mmCIF file of C-alpha atoms in Angstrom:
data_model
loop_
_atom_site.group_PDB
_atom_site.id
_atom_site.type_symbol
_atom_site.label_atom_id
_atom_site.label_comp_id
_atom_site.label_asym_id
_atom_site.label_seq_id
_atom_site.Cartn_x
_atom_site.Cartn_y
_atom_site.Cartn_z
ATOM 1 C CA MET V 30 -22.760 14.585 -32.421
ATOM 2 C CA ASN V 31 -25.077 15.284 -29.524
ATOM 3 C CA TRP V 32 -27.913 16.433 -31.766
ATOM 4 C CA THR V 33 -30.039 19.284 -30.461
ATOM 5 C CA ILE V 34 -32.635 21.260 -32.386
ATOM 6 C CA GLU V 35 -30.199 24.159 -32.737
ATOM 7 C CA LEU V 36 -27.462 21.909 -34.150
ATOM 8 C CA VAL V 37 -29.933 20.427 -36.629
ATOM 9 C CA ARG V 38 -31.073 23.931 -37.580
ATOM 10 C CA GLN V 39 -27.479 25.030 -38.242
ATOM 11 C CA TRP V 40 -26.847 21.850 -40.271
ATOM 12 C CA VAL V 41 -29.929 22.549 -42.434
ATOM 13 C CA ILE V 42 -28.681 26.089 -43.076
ATOM 14 C CA LYS V 43 -25.238 24.804 -44.047
ATOM 15 C CA GLU V 44 -26.359 21.885 -46.211
ATOM 16 C CA PHE V 45 -29.493 23.308 -47.864
ATOM 17 C CA ASN V 46 -29.243 27.069 -47.313
ATOM 18 C CA ILE V 47 -32.685 27.019 -45.691
ATOM 19 C CA ASN V 48 -33.185 29.122 -42.564
ATOM 20 C CA MET V 49 -35.818 27.437 -40.406
ATOM 21 C CA SER V 50 -37.088 28.389 -36.955
ATOM 22 C CA HIS V 51 -36.580 26.353 -33.808
ATOM 23 C CA ARG V 52 -40.271 25.359 -33.871
ATOM 24 C CA GLY V 53 -40.067 24.442 -37.545
ATOM 25 C CA ILE V 54 -37.121 22.099 -36.964
ATOM 26 C CA ALA V 55 -38.918 20.505 -33.994
ATOM 27 C CA TYR V 56 -41.989 19.917 -36.178
ATOM 28 C CA VAL V 57 -39.898 18.254 -38.894
ATOM 29 C CA LEU V 58 -38.122 16.003 -36.407
ATOM 30 C CA HIS V 59 -41.454 14.835 -34.980
ATOM 31 C CA ARG V 60 -42.725 14.186 -38.514
ATOM 32 C CA LEU V 61 -39.653 12.000 -39.056
ATOM 33 C CA ASN V 62 -40.726 9.944 -36.007
ATOM 34 C CA LEU V 63 -37.760 11.146 -33.949
ATOM 35 C CA SER V 64 -37.877 12.009 -30.244
ATOM 36 C CA TYR V 65 -35.573 13.828 -27.847
ATOM 37 C CA THR V 66 -34.508 10.972 -25.573
ATOM 38 C CA ARG V 67 -31.756 10.229 -23.109
ATOM 39 C CA PRO V 68 -29.159 7.735 -24.397
ATOM 40 C CA THR V 69 -28.250 4.609 -22.458
ATOM 41 C CA TYR V 70 -24.902 2.995 -21.890
ATOM 42 C CA VAL V 71 -23.945 -0.279 -23.554
ATOM 43 C CA LEU V 72 -20.793 -2.183 -22.770
ATOM 44 C CA ALA V 73 -18.251 -1.699 -25.536
ATOM 45 C CA LYS V 74 -16.813 -5.178 -24.926
ATOM 46 C CA ALA V 75 -20.086 -6.900 -25.784
ATOM 47 C CA ASP V 76 -19.708 -9.480 -28.549
ATOM 48 C CA LYS V 77 -22.556 -9.023 -31.042
ATOM 49 C CA GLU V 78 -21.958 -12.415 -32.613
ATOM 50 C CA LYS V 79 -22.226 -14.193 -29.262
ATOM 51 C CA GLN V 80 -25.338 -12.185 -28.452
ATOM 52 C CA GLU V 81 -26.986 -13.312 -31.677
ATOM 53 C CA ILE V 82 -26.052 -16.927 -30.927
ATOM 54 C CA PHE V 83 -27.637 -16.593 -27.490
ATOM 55 C CA LYS V 84 -30.818 -15.137 -28.980
ATOM 56 C CA SER V 85 -31.001 -18.059 -31.372
ATOM 57 C CA ASP V 86 -30.412 -20.566 -28.570
ATOM 58 C CA PHE V 87 -33.009 -18.870 -26.373
ATOM 59 C CA LYS V 88 -35.540 -18.940 -29.197
ATOM 60 C CA ALA V 89 -34.985 -22.694 -29.465
ATOM 61 C CA LEU V 90 -35.296 -23.023 -25.680
ATOM 62 C CA LYS V 91 -38.681 -21.282 -25.684
ATOM 63 C CA LYS V 92 -39.965 -23.860 -28.153
ATOM 64 C CA CYS V 93 -39.125 -26.547 -25.570
ATOM 65 C CA LEU V 94 -41.357 -24.971 -22.900
ATOM 66 C CA ASN V 95 -44.048 -27.361 -21.640
ATOM 67 C CA GLY V 96 -42.162 -30.165 -23.326
ATOM 68 C CA LEU V 97 -38.515 -30.889 -22.603
ATOM 69 C CA VAL V 98 -38.365 -27.797 -20.367
ATOM 70 C CA ASP V 99 -40.990 -26.794 -17.821
ATOM 71 C CA THR V 100 -39.625 -23.518 -16.451
ATOM 72 C CA ILE V 101 -37.278 -20.768 -17.634
ATOM 73 C CA LEU V 102 -35.931 -18.480 -14.925
ATOM 74 C CA PHE V 103 -33.746 -15.370 -15.150
ATOM 75 C CA GLU V 104 -31.444 -14.953 -12.135
ATOM 76 C CA ASP V 105 -29.417 -12.038 -10.816
ATOM 77 C CA GLU V 106 -28.182 -10.254 -7.710
ATOM 78 C CA SER V 107 -28.725 -6.616 -6.802
ATOM 79 C CA MET V 108 -27.798 -4.261 -3.985
ATOM 80 C CA ILE V 109 -30.752 -2.000 -3.120
ATOM 81 C CA ARG V 110 -29.228 0.888 -1.178
ATOM 82 C CA ASP V 111 -31.037 2.953 1.425
ATOM 83 C CA TYR V 112 -31.044 5.822 -1.042
ATOM 84 C CA GLN V 113 -30.820 5.767 -4.822
ATOM 85 C CA ALA V 114 -30.348 8.204 -7.657
ATOM 86 C CA ILE V 115 -32.550 11.267 -7.775
ATOM 87 C CA GLN V 116 -35.017 11.073 -10.642
ATOM 88 C CA LYS V 117 -37.502 13.506 -12.113
ATOM 89 C CA SER V 118 -40.934 13.895 -10.521
ATOM 90 C CA TRP V 119 -43.783 16.414 -10.736
ATOM 91 C CA PHE V 120 -43.431 19.291 -8.289
ATOM 92 C CA ILE V 121 -44.414 22.935 -7.824
ATOM 93 C CA ARG V 122 -43.047 25.116 -10.605
ATOM 94 C CA GLY V 123 -40.087 27.212 -9.469
ATOM 95 C CA GLN V 124 -39.377 24.992 -6.460
ATOM 96 C CA GLN V 125 -37.198 21.925 -6.039
ATOM 97 C CA ARG V 126 -38.044 18.891 -3.960
ATOM 98 C CA LYS V 127 -35.374 18.090 -1.352
ATOM 99 C CA ILE V 128 -34.737 14.486 -0.305
ATOM 100 C CA PRO V 129 -33.053 14.001 3.110
ATOM 101 C CA THR V 130 -30.211 11.489 3.320
ATOM 102 C CA PHE V 131 -27.765 10.207 5.906
ATOM 103 C CA GLY V 132 -25.137 9.812 3.166
ATOM 104 C CA LYS V 133 -24.505 6.168 4.033
ATOM 105 C CA ASN V 134 -24.093 3.204 1.695
ATOM 106 C CA ALA V 135 -26.124 0.622 3.585
ATOM 107 C CA GLY V 136 -28.470 -1.529 1.564
ATOM 108 C CA VAL V 137 -30.362 -4.758 1.077
ATOM 109 C CA LYS V 138 -28.568 -7.457 -0.914
ATOM 110 C CA LEU V 139 -31.012 -9.430 -3.019
ATOM 111 C CA MET V 140 -30.704 -12.640 -5.000
ATOM 112 C CA GLY V 141 -33.698 -13.299 -7.196
ATOM 113 C CA ILE V 142 -35.345 -15.123 -10.071
ATOM 114 C CA LEU V 143 -37.940 -14.052 -12.612
ATOM 115 C CA ASP V 144 -40.167 -16.720 -14.150
ATOM 116 C CA TYR V 145 -40.219 -16.038 -17.894
ATOM 117 C CA GLU V 146 -43.569 -17.736 -18.487
ATOM 118 C CA THR V 147 -45.612 -16.871 -15.378
ATOM 119 C CA GLY V 148 -44.021 -13.529 -14.397
ATOM 120 C CA ASN V 149 -43.607 -14.677 -10.803
ATOM 121 C CA VAL V 150 -40.687 -13.202 -8.836
ATOM 122 C CA TYR V 151 -38.860 -14.916 -5.973
ATOM 123 C CA CYS V 152 -36.170 -13.084 -3.976
ATOM 124 C CA GLU V 153 -33.983 -13.770 -0.987
ATOM 125 C CA GLU V 154 -31.957 -11.338 1.094
ATOM 126 C CA HIS V 155 -28.394 -12.232 2.055
ATOM 127 C CA GLU V 156 -25.564 -10.493 3.873
ATOM 128 C CA ARG V 157 -23.092 -11.301 1.091
ATOM 129 C CA TYR V 158 -22.771 -12.983 -2.284
ATOM 130 C CA ASP V 159 -20.614 -16.089 -2.481
ATOM 131 C CA ALA V 160 -20.678 -19.573 -3.995
ATOM 132 C CA LYS V 161 -22.113 -21.232 -0.869
ATOM 133 C CA ILE V 162 -25.017 -18.801 -0.717
ATOM 134 C CA PHE V 163 -25.637 -19.184 -4.451
ATOM 135 C CA ASN V 164 -25.642 -22.970 -4.031
ATOM 136 C CA ASP V 165 -28.190 -22.690 -1.213
ATOM 137 C CA PHE V 166 -30.263 -20.320 -3.321
ATOM 138 C CA LEU V 167 -30.430 -22.838 -6.180
ATOM 139 C CA GLU V 168 -31.540 -25.496 -3.722
ATOM 140 C CA ASN V 169 -34.353 -23.182 -2.620
ATOM 141 C CA VAL V 170 -35.280 -22.578 -6.261
ATOM 142 C CA LEU V 171 -35.807 -26.325 -6.635
ATOM 143 C CA LYS V 172 -38.082 -26.218 -3.595
ATOM 144 C CA GLN V 173 -40.067 -23.410 -5.239
ATOM 145 C CA TYR V 174 -40.411 -25.597 -8.338
ATOM 146 C CA PRO V 175 -40.594 -29.180 -7.013
ATOM 147 C CA LYS V 176 -41.426 -30.725 -10.377
ATOM 148 C CA GLY V 177 -40.141 -30.462 -13.938
ATOM 149 C CA LYS V 178 -36.977 -29.359 -15.739
ATOM 150 C CA ILE V 179 -35.719 -25.853 -14.950
ATOM 151 C CA VAL V 180 -33.337 -23.732 -17.027
ATOM 152 C CA VAL V 181 -31.809 -20.761 -15.205
ATOM 153 C CA VAL V 182 -30.494 -17.930 -17.390
ATOM 154 C CA LEU V 183 -27.791 -15.918 -15.648
ATOM 155 C CA ASP V 184 -24.640 -13.854 -16.118
ATOM 156 C CA ASN V 185 -21.012 -14.919 -15.804
ATOM 157 C CA ALA V 186 -20.327 -13.813 -12.236
ATOM 158 C CA LYS V 187 -17.597 -15.862 -10.537
ATOM 159 C CA ILE V 188 -19.977 -17.392 -8.017
ATOM 160 C CA HIS V 189 -22.054 -18.787 -10.893
ATOM 161 C CA HIS V 190 -19.042 -20.726 -12.193
ATOM 162 C CA ALA V 191 -17.563 -21.690 -8.818
ATOM 163 C CA LYS V 192 -16.202 -25.199 -8.317
ATOM 164 C CA LEU V 193 -18.123 -25.419 -5.045
ATOM 165 C CA ILE V 194 -21.489 -25.577 -6.841
ATOM 166 C CA GLN V 195 -20.462 -28.206 -9.421
ATOM 167 C CA PRO V 196 -21.262 -31.291 -7.260
ATOM 168 C CA PHE V 197 -24.744 -29.915 -6.652
ATOM 169 C CA LEU V 198 -25.279 -29.155 -10.347
ATOM 170 C CA ASN V 199 -24.134 -32.655 -11.302
ATOM 171 C CA ARG V 200 -26.505 -34.159 -8.757
ATOM 172 C CA VAL V 201 -29.540 -32.223 -10.059
ATOM 173 C CA LYS V 202 -28.636 -32.059 -13.771
ATOM 174 C CA ASP V 203 -31.880 -33.817 -14.708
ATOM 175 C CA ARG V 204 -33.833 -31.085 -12.914
ATOM 176 C CA LEU V 205 -31.784 -27.909 -13.259
ATOM 177 C CA GLU V 206 -29.512 -26.473 -15.937
ATOM 178 C CA LEU V 207 -27.643 -23.166 -16.094
ATOM 179 C CA MET V 208 -27.697 -21.178 -19.347
ATOM 180 C CA PHE V 209 -25.099 -18.408 -19.376
ATOM 181 C CA LEU V 210 -25.592 -15.056 -21.058
ATOM 182 C CA PRO V 211 -22.957 -13.680 -23.437
ATOM 183 C CA PRO V 212 -20.266 -11.683 -21.589
ATOM 184 C CA TYR V 213 -21.018 -7.979 -21.019
ATOM 185 C CA SER V 214 -24.708 -8.340 -21.899
ATOM 186 C CA PRO V 215 -26.707 -7.258 -18.815
ATOM 187 C CA GLU V 216 -29.489 -5.863 -21.019
ATOM 188 C CA MET V 217 -30.284 -9.448 -22.071
ATOM 189 C CA ASN V 218 -30.968 -10.540 -18.494
ATOM 190 C CA LEU V 219 -34.661 -9.788 -18.088
ATOM 191 C CA ILE V 220 -34.543 -9.618 -14.292
ATOM 192 C CA GLU V 221 -32.302 -6.536 -14.599
ATOM 193 C CA GLY V 222 -35.485 -4.701 -15.512
ATOM 194 C CA LEU V 223 -37.001 -5.794 -12.207
ATOM 195 C CA TRP V 224 -34.276 -4.050 -10.217
ATOM 196 C CA GLY V 225 -34.785 -0.819 -12.139
ATOM 197 C CA TRP V 226 -38.549 -1.057 -11.681
ATOM 198 C CA LEU V 227 -38.146 -1.710 -7.953
ATOM 199 C CA LYS V 228 -35.780 1.216 -7.434
ATOM 200 C CA ALA V 229 -37.937 3.619 -9.432
ATOM 201 C CA SER V 230 -41.067 2.547 -7.558
ATOM 202 C CA VAL V 231 -39.994 2.415 -3.920
ATOM 203 C CA ILE V 232 -36.438 3.744 -3.495
ATOM 204 C CA ASN V 233 -35.689 6.694 -5.765
ATOM 205 C CA ASN V 234 -36.659 10.102 -4.350
ATOM 206 C CA VAL V 235 -37.763 8.490 -1.061
ATOM 207 C CA PHE V 236 -36.161 8.925 2.358
ATOM 208 C CA TYR V 237 -36.018 5.922 4.683
ATOM 209 C CA LYS V 238 -34.954 6.420 8.289
ATOM 210 C CA SER V 239 -33.698 2.858 8.674
ATOM 211 C CA LEU V 240 -32.702 -0.213 6.667
ATOM 212 C CA PRO V 241 -35.664 -2.253 7.969
ATOM 213 C CA GLN V 242 -37.950 0.304 6.332
ATOM 214 C CA VAL V 243 -36.162 -0.284 3.013
ATOM 215 C CA ARG V 244 -36.542 -4.028 3.510
ATOM 216 C CA THR V 245 -40.263 -3.678 4.202
ATOM 217 C CA ALA V 246 -40.782 -1.513 1.117
ATOM 218 C CA ILE V 247 -38.967 -4.064 -1.075
ATOM 219 C CA GLN V 248 -40.987 -6.976 0.292
ATOM 220 C CA LYS V 249 -44.231 -5.082 -0.248
ATOM 221 C CA PHE V 250 -43.276 -4.243 -3.832
ATOM 222 C CA ILE V 251 -42.468 -7.868 -4.702
ATOM 223 C CA SER V 252 -45.631 -9.092 -2.995
ATOM 224 C CA ASN V 253 -47.751 -6.596 -4.933
ATOM 225 C CA ILE V 254 -46.325 -7.374 -8.375
ATOM 226 C CA ASN V 255 -46.745 -11.113 -7.732
ATOM 227 C CA LYS V 256 -50.463 -10.482 -7.275
ATOM 228 C CA VAL V 257 -50.677 -9.277 -10.897
ATOM 229 C CA PRO V 258 -47.976 -11.300 -12.726
ATOM 230 C CA THR V 259 -49.378 -10.400 -16.153
ATOM 231 C CA GLN V 260 -48.148 -6.863 -15.535
ATOM 232 C CA THR V 261 -44.651 -8.225 -14.930
ATOM 233 C CA ILE V 262 -44.811 -10.316 -18.106
ATOM 234 C CA ASP V 263 -45.866 -7.307 -20.170
ATOM 235 C CA ARG V 264 -43.180 -5.123 -18.656
ATOM 236 C CA LEU V 265 -40.205 -7.490 -18.449
ATOM 237 C CA CYS V 266 -40.701 -10.748 -20.322
ATOM 238 C CA VAL V 267 -41.528 -9.667 -23.865
ATOM 239 C CA ARG V 268 -38.056 -8.399 -24.867
ATOM 240 C CA LEU V 269 -36.602 -11.802 -25.801
#
């Protein structure tokens, strides 16, 4: 059921023969620590058992930080379009804000990492996503972290399993290791929250006349959050 106050009110009448007002039902629901919230989608194919195994493995990995492992990074790719979904904002009562758009699908393709311990974010822009670019990105990650063992947590995209990157991974196995998320579990990739934060902060409800303006806004956002990494840790890194 898509429970609304009126549906709950009718259920109370049917089950208990008690006729309560709309306000009365709302009061009871709040007393029961319930809130009227928007649902979110979860992938039906997600394997709960594999997710629990990953959580257990990640818990063990965290215990290795500053010991066998020096850095844990969450990696992902995201397309930041020149316009995003409309979202709610405060505006004059009785009027509706109008956002201009060219109706195009241009965007900035990002490949990024989120440092689980420090909250630092590193992103690169690329014209496409393929195994060669991912290989080059991992090489740049090693340059960002020139010392210590790195574990990169990432999803099961084809480019992450490509044969092309295997020689590189074998060559740097003492420095870098890939840890794959369970299939169909994007909510467990902490950097996914970064993309949502970025879009809500600088893209949604905003009109950009050109793609370079989008690029500039993205770069400014990442630069600003890296100045206060504790905010990123509090917002993104405490869920696992």
